XYZ file of C-alpha atoms in Angstrom:
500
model
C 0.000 0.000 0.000
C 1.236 3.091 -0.907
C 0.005 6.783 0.148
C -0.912 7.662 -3.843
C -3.380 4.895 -3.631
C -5.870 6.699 -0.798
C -7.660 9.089 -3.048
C -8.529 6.687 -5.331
C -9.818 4.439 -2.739
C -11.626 7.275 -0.967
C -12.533 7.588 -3.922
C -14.277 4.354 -4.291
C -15.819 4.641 -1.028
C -17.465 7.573 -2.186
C -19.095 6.396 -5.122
C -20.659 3.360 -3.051
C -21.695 5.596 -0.654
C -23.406 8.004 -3.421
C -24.869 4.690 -5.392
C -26.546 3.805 -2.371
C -27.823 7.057 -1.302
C -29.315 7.864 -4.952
C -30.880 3.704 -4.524
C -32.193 4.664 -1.470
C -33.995 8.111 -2.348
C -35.523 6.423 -5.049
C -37.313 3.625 -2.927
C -38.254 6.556 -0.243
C -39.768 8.615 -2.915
C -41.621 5.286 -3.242
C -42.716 4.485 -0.147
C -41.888 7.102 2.364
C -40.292 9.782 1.129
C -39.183 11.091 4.502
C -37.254 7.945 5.515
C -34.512 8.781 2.277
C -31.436 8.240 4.569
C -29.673 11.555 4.135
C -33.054 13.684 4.944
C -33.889 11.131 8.230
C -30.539 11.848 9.259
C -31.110 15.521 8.576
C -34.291 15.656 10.411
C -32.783 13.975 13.633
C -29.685 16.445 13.397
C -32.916 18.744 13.739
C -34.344 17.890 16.253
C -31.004 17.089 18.572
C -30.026 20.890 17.745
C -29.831 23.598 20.644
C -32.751 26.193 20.423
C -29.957 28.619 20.240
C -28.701 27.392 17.531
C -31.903 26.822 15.220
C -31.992 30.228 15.538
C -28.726 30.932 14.668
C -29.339 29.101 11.829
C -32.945 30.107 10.572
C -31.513 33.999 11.085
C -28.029 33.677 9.370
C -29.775 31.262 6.541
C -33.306 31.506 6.206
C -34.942 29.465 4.254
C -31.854 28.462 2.976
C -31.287 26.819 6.293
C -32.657 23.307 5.181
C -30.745 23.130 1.883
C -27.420 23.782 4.163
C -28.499 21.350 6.390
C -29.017 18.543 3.574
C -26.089 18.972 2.469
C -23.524 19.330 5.433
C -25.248 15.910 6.183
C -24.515 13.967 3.151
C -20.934 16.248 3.006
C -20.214 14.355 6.535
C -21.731 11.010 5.097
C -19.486 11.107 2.217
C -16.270 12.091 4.420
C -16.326 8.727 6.405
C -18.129 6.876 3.408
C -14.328 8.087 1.988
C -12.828 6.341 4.937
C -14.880 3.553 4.362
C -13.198 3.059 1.096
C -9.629 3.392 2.268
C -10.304 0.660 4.645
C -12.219 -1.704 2.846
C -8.881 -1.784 -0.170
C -7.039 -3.516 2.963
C -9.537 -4.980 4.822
C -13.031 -5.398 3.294
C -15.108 -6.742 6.205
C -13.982 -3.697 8.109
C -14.661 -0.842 5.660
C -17.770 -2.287 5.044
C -18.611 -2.262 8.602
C -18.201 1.426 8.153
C -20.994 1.863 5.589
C -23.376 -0.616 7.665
C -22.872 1.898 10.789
C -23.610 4.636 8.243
C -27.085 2.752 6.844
C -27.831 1.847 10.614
C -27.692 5.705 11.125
C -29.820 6.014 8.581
C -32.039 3.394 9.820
C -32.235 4.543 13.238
C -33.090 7.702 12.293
C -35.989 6.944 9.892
C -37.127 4.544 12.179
C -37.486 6.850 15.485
C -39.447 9.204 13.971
C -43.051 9.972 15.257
C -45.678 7.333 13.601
C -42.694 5.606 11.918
C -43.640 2.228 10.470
C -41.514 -0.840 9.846
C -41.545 0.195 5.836
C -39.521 3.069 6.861
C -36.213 1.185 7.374
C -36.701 0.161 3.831
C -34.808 2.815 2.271
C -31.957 2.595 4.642
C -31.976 -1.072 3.636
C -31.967 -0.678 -0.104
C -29.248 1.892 0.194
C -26.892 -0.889 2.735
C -27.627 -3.402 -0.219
C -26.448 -1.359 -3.132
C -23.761 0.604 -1.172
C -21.918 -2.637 -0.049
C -22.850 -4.575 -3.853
C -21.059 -1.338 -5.428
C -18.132 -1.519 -2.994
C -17.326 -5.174 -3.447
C -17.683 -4.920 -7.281
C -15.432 -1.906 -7.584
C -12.605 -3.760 -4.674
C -12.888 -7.399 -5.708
C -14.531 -8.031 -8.632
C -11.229 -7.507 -10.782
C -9.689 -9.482 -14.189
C -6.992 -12.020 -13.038
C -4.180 -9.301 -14.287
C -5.595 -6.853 -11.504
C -5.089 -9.122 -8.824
C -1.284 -7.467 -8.243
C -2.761 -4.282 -7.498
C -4.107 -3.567 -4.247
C -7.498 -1.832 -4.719
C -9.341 -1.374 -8.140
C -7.669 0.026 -11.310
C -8.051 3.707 -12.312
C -9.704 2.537 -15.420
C -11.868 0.425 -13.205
C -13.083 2.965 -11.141
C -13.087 5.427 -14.603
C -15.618 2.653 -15.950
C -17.279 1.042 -13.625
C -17.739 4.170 -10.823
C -18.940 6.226 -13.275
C -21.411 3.757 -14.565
C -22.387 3.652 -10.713
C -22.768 7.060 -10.525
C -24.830 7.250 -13.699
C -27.116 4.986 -12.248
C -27.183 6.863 -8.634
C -28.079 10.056 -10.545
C -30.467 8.508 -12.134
C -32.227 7.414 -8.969
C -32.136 10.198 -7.145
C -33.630 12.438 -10.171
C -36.434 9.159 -10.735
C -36.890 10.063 -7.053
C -37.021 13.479 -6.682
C -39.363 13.977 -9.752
C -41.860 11.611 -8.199
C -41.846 13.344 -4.814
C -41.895 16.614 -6.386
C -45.022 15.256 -8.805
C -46.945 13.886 -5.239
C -46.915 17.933 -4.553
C -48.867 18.793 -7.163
C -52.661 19.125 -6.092
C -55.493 16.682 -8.020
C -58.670 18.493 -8.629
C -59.932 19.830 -5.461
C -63.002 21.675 -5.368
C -63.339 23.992 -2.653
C -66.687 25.203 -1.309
C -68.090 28.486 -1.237
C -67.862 30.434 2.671
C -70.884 30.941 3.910
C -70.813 34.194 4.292
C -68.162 35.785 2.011
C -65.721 38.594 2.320
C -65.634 41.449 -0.057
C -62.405 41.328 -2.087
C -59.627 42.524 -0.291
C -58.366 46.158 -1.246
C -55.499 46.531 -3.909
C -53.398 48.318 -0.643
C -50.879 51.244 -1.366
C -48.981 51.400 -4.858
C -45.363 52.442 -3.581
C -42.298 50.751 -4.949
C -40.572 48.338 -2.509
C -43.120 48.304 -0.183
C -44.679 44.433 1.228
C -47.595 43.796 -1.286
C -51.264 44.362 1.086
C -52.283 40.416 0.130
C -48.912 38.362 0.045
C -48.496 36.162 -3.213
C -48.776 32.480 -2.105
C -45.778 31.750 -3.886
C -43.907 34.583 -1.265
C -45.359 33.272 1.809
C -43.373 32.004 4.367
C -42.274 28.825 5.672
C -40.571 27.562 8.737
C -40.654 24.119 10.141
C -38.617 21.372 10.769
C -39.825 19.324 7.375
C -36.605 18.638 5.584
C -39.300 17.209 3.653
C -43.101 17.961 2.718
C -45.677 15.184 3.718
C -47.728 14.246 0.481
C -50.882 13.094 2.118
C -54.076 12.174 0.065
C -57.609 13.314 1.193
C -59.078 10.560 -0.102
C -57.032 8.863 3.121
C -56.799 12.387 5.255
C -59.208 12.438 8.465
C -59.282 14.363 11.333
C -59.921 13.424 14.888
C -60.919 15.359 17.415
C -60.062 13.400 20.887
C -59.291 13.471 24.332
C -60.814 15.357 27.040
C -64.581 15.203 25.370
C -67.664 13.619 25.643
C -67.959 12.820 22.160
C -64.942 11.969 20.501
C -65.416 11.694 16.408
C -63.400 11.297 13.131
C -64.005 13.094 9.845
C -63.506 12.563 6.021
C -61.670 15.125 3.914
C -65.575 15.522 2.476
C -67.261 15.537 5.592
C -65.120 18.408 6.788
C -65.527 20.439 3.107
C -69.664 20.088 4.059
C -69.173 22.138 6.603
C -69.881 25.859 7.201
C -66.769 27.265 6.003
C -65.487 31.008 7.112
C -62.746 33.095 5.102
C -60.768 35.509 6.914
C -58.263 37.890 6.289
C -55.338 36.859 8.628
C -51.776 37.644 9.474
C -49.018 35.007 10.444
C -45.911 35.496 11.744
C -43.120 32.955 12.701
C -41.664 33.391 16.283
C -38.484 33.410 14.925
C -38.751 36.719 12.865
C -36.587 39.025 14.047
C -36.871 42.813 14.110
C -38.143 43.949 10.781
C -37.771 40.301 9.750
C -39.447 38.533 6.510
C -40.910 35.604 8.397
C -44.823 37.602 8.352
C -47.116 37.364 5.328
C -50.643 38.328 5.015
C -53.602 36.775 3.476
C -57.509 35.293 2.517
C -57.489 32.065 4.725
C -60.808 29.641 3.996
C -61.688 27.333 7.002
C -63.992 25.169 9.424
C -64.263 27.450 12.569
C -62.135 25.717 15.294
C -64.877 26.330 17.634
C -67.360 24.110 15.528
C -65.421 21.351 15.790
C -64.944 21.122 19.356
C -68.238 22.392 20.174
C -69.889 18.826 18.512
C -67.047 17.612 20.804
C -68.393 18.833 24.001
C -65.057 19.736 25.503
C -64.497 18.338 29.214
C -63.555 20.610 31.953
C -59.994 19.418 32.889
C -58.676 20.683 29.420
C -56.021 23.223 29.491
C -55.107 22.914 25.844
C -55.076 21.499 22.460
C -52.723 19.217 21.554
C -52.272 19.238 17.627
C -50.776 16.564 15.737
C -49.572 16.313 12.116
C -49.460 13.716 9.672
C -45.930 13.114 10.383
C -46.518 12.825 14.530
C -45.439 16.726 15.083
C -47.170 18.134 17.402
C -48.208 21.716 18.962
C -50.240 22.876 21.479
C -52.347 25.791 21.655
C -53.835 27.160 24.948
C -57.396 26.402 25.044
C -58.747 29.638 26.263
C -57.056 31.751 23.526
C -58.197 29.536 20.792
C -61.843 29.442 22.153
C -62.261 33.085 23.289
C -64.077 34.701 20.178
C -61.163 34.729 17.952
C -61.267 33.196 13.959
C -59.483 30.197 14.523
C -60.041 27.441 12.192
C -58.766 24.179 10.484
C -58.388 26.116 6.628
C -57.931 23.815 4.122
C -56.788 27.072 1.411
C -54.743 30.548 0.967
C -55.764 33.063 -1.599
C -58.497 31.551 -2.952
C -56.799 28.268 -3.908
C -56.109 24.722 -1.640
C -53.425 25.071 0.429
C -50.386 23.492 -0.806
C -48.791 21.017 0.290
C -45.709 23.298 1.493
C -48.113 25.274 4.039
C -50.117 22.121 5.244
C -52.566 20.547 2.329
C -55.097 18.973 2.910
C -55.609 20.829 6.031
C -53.607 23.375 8.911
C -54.818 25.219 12.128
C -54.988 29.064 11.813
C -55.054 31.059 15.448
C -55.232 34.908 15.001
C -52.856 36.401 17.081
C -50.778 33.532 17.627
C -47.452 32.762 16.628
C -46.842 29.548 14.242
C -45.573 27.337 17.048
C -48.859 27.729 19.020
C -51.365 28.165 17.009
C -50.460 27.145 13.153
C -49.954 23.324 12.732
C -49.597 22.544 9.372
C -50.515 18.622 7.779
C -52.985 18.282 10.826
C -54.711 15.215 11.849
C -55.903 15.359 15.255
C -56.806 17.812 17.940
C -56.826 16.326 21.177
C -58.076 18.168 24.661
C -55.329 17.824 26.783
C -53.577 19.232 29.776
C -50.352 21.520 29.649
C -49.211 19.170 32.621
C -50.389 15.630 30.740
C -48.596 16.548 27.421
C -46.010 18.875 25.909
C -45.792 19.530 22.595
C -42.520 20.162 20.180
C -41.809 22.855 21.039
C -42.820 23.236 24.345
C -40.549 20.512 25.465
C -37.792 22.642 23.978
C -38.496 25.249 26.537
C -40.357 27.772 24.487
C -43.236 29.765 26.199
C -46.655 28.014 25.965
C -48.623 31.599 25.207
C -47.153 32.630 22.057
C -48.965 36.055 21.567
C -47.775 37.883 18.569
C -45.853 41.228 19.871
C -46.676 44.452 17.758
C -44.024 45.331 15.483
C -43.603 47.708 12.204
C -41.187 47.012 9.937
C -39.151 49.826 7.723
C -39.925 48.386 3.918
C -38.686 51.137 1.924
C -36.039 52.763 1.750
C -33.782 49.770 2.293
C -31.061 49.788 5.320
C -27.225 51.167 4.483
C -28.554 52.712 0.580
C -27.188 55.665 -0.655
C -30.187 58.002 -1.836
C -30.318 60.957 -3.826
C -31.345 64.146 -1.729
C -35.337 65.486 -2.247
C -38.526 64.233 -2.045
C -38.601 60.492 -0.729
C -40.881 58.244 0.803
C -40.292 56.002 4.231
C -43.240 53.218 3.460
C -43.748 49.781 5.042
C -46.091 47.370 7.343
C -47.142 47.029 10.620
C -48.965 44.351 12.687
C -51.062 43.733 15.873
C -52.868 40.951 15.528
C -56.396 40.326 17.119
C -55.369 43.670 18.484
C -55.385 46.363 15.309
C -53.275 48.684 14.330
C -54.630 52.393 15.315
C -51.465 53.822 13.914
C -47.889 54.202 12.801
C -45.220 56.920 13.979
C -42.124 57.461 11.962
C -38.780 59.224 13.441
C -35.599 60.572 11.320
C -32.550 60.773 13.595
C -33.882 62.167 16.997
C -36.280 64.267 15.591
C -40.141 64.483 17.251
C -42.282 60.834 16.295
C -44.311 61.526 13.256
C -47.781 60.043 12.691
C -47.717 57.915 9.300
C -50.143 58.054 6.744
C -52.063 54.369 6.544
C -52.930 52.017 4.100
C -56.288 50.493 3.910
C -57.809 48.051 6.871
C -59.086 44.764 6.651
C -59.288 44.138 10.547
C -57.522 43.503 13.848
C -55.955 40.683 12.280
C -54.335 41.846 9.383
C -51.259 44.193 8.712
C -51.340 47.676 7.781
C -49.446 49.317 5.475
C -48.228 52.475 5.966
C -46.202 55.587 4.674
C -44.593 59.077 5.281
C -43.338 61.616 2.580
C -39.589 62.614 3.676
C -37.730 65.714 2.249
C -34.516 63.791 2.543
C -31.340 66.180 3.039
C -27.956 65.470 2.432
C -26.031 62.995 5.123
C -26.271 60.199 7.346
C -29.504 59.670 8.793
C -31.044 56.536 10.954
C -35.192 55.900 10.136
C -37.370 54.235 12.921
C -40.969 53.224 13.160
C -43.248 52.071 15.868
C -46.618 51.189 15.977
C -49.430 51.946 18.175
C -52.694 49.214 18.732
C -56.005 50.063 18.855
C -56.635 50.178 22.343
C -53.896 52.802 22.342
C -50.236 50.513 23.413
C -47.371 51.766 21.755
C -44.849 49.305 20.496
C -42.075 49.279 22.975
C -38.677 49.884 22.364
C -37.187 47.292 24.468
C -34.871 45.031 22.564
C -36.034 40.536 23.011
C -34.507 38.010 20.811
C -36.707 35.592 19.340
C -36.678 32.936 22.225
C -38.492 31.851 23.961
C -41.666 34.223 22.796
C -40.717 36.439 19.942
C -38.592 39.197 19.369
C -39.171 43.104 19.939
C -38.027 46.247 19.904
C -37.942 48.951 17.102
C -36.658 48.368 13.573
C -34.525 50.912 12.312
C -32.189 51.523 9.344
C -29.335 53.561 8.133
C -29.299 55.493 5.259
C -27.020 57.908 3.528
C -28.542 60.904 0.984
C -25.881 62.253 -1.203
């Protein structure tokens, strides 16, 4: 053995390891397409992670955050998978024994996740299988006039590894393209609300400002899915359990024959931070929550409601906010069209006034009535409050932070939320100068944003922007700076700008 040999027998290692992986997507996409080995992995890497640092992470990345994820996880697969290699040219048994510990990872993690099922350790399996048969092929499998060479041939590995990886592409496209194709909606017909809405207002026609509705498409989305649940309604029921007198299940039909509601409804992720993006606004179309659990008959020990998704995520929502007048429902569409399946299709809970992590499961299958001391949720067992009111909170749109601007006539635009709460108005301060009441943007309720604007004679210099808003009942938005955990951020956004 000989030092020039290890990169091509890393090398070898690698391609076994990426043969297998591609194998194993494939039969995920087929069966369950969350138990594909690097995205179980990725998902328990998720859920061991510090609160800390998922915010680290979600801040510094964004949405970005699972993509980096993915791959730093198959990046470290492929790094021992390369060791794996380097060992099995001397020993096999050994560096194989590397790649089985890597599948049982796999394995392990598919397998521990909420509502797993023994046909989850099927990918993991697949990719062992065709890891191990690639391995041995590539090591052992040579012409008599190899045998003098430890390890495969470059020309072997040129031929035969690229073949493999062929193949392993292959796959992992087949697999992707099928999960990708369970996303797309069938033909779902959605009923009409009982009592509709008038169209929502066009909002305030200022470039760079948040649009008044959010496009669907721009929306939002945090959770832990590294990847989406493709459920079919012709399977999807809900359950409503627990702490009731009359516990019942429901069709995907059964629950579109009900009186529907559409409201006009702002989210916002607990992890937004200061004039963060994680907020969007728009037309949700639902089954009052309070319908459902009033067929229920709720029982009088009940403290909360336990949600749980198709996937066994789960989040619990206090009982008293979700039942105290307030339009929460189970929507089953955004916009005027069914929800996809990135923000919850068939079906997701909707609590004005609520952050996500409280009040927003998405892929929901049961509500049960629960106690806060009987059961803790996600997120709650990670040590975030149990309340989750959304704090009031304006964020500077336009003109954007550290620009250089041309001195005259500008405008300072942007949106401002107080959810189940209203937004009364909007003060706007240049430098230290006196707070400045805003001009506002049209209203579509307590739960929805407002946008807002001020004309500014901009004069040459360096100058710092800040806006607060004020509720309804007359609170102002406090200055007093909170990181995200453990129930939301605050304090006011402001920006930098220089005029020339």
């Amino acid at each position: 053995m000989t030092a020039h040999h290890l990169p091509r027998d890393a090398t070898v290692g690698v391609i076994a390891a990426t043969a297998g992986i591609g194998i194993g997507h494939l039969v995920a996409a087929l069966t369950v397409p969350a138990a594909s080995p690097v995205l179980a992995i990725g998902s328990t890497v998720i859920d061991a992670t510090p609160t800390p640092v998922k915010e680290w992470a979600v801040a510094t990345f964004g949405t970005a955050d699972k993509i980096i994820l993915i791959g730093s996880v198959a990046l470290g697969t492929l790094v021992l998978a390369a060791l794996g290699g380097i060992v099995a040219a001397r020993r096999f048994s050994i560096g194989a024994l590397i790649l089985i510990a890597l599948v049982a990872m796999a394995g392990a993690a598919a397998f521990t996740r909420p509502a797993a099922t023994v046909a989850d350790l099927l990918p993991a399996l697949v990719t062992g299988v065709a890891a191990l048969a690639v391995l041995w092929w590539l090591l052992r499998a040579r012409p008599a006039a190899e045998t003098a060479t430890v390890g495969p041939t470059r020309r072997r590995i040129l031929v035969g590894g690229g073949a493999a990886l062929v193949a392993a592409a292959l796959a992992g496209a087949a697999g992707e393209a099928i999960i990708r194709g369970g996303r797309r909606l069938g033909n779902i017909v959605l009923p009409r609300p009982a009592d509709p809405l008038p169209p929502l207002a066009d909002g305030l026609d200022i470039e760079g400002i948040s649009p008044f509705r959010t496009p669907t498409g721009d929306f939002y989305r945090v959770d832990v899915n590294l990847s989406v649940p493709v459920v079919d309604v012709d399977d999807w029921t809900l359950t409503i359990d627990g702490d009731v007198a009359n516990p019942y299940t429901i069709t995907w039909d059964e629950l579109l024959a009900m009186d529907m509601i559409e409201r006009d409804i702002t989210m916002t992720c607990v992890s937004n931070e200061v004039g963060g993006g994680y907020v969007g606004a728009t037309r949700w179309l639902g089954v009052p929550l309070a319908d459902l659990l009033e067929r229920a008959r709720v029982g009088s020990r009940a403290d909360q409601i336990l949600s749980t998704a198709v996937d066994g995520f789960t989040i619990s929502t206090p009982l008293d906010v979700a039942t105290d007048g307030r339009d929460a429902m189970v929507a089953v569409a955004m916009d005027g069209e069914p929800l996809p399946r990135e923000h919850g299709f068939p079906a997701r809970l909707i609590t004005p006034g609520l952050y996500g992590y409280v009040g927003a499961t998405k892929w929901v299958e049961r509500l049960t009535l629960t106690t806060y001391a009987e059961d803790r949720a996600y997120w709650t067992e990670r040590d975030w409050d149990i309340d989750g009111p959304i704090k009031i909170s304006t964020r500077i749109d336009t003109p954007r932070g550290l620009t250089e601007l041309d001195p005259g006539d500008l405008v300072i635009a942007g949106v401002a939320w107080a959810q189940h709460r209203g937004v009364e108005g909007v003060q706007v301060r240049v430098d230290d100068g006196d707070w400045t009441d805003a001009e506002l943007g049209p209203d579509a309720g307590v739960d929805y944003w407002r946008q807002w604007y001020l004309p500014w004679k901009a004069t040459s210099g360096r100058h710092t922007v800040q806006a607060r808003c004020i509720t309804d009942d007359g609170e102002v938005q406090t200055a007093d700076r909170a990181s995200p955990f453990p129930n939301g951020s605050s304090g006011i956004h402001d920006i930098v700008v220089r005029v020339g």
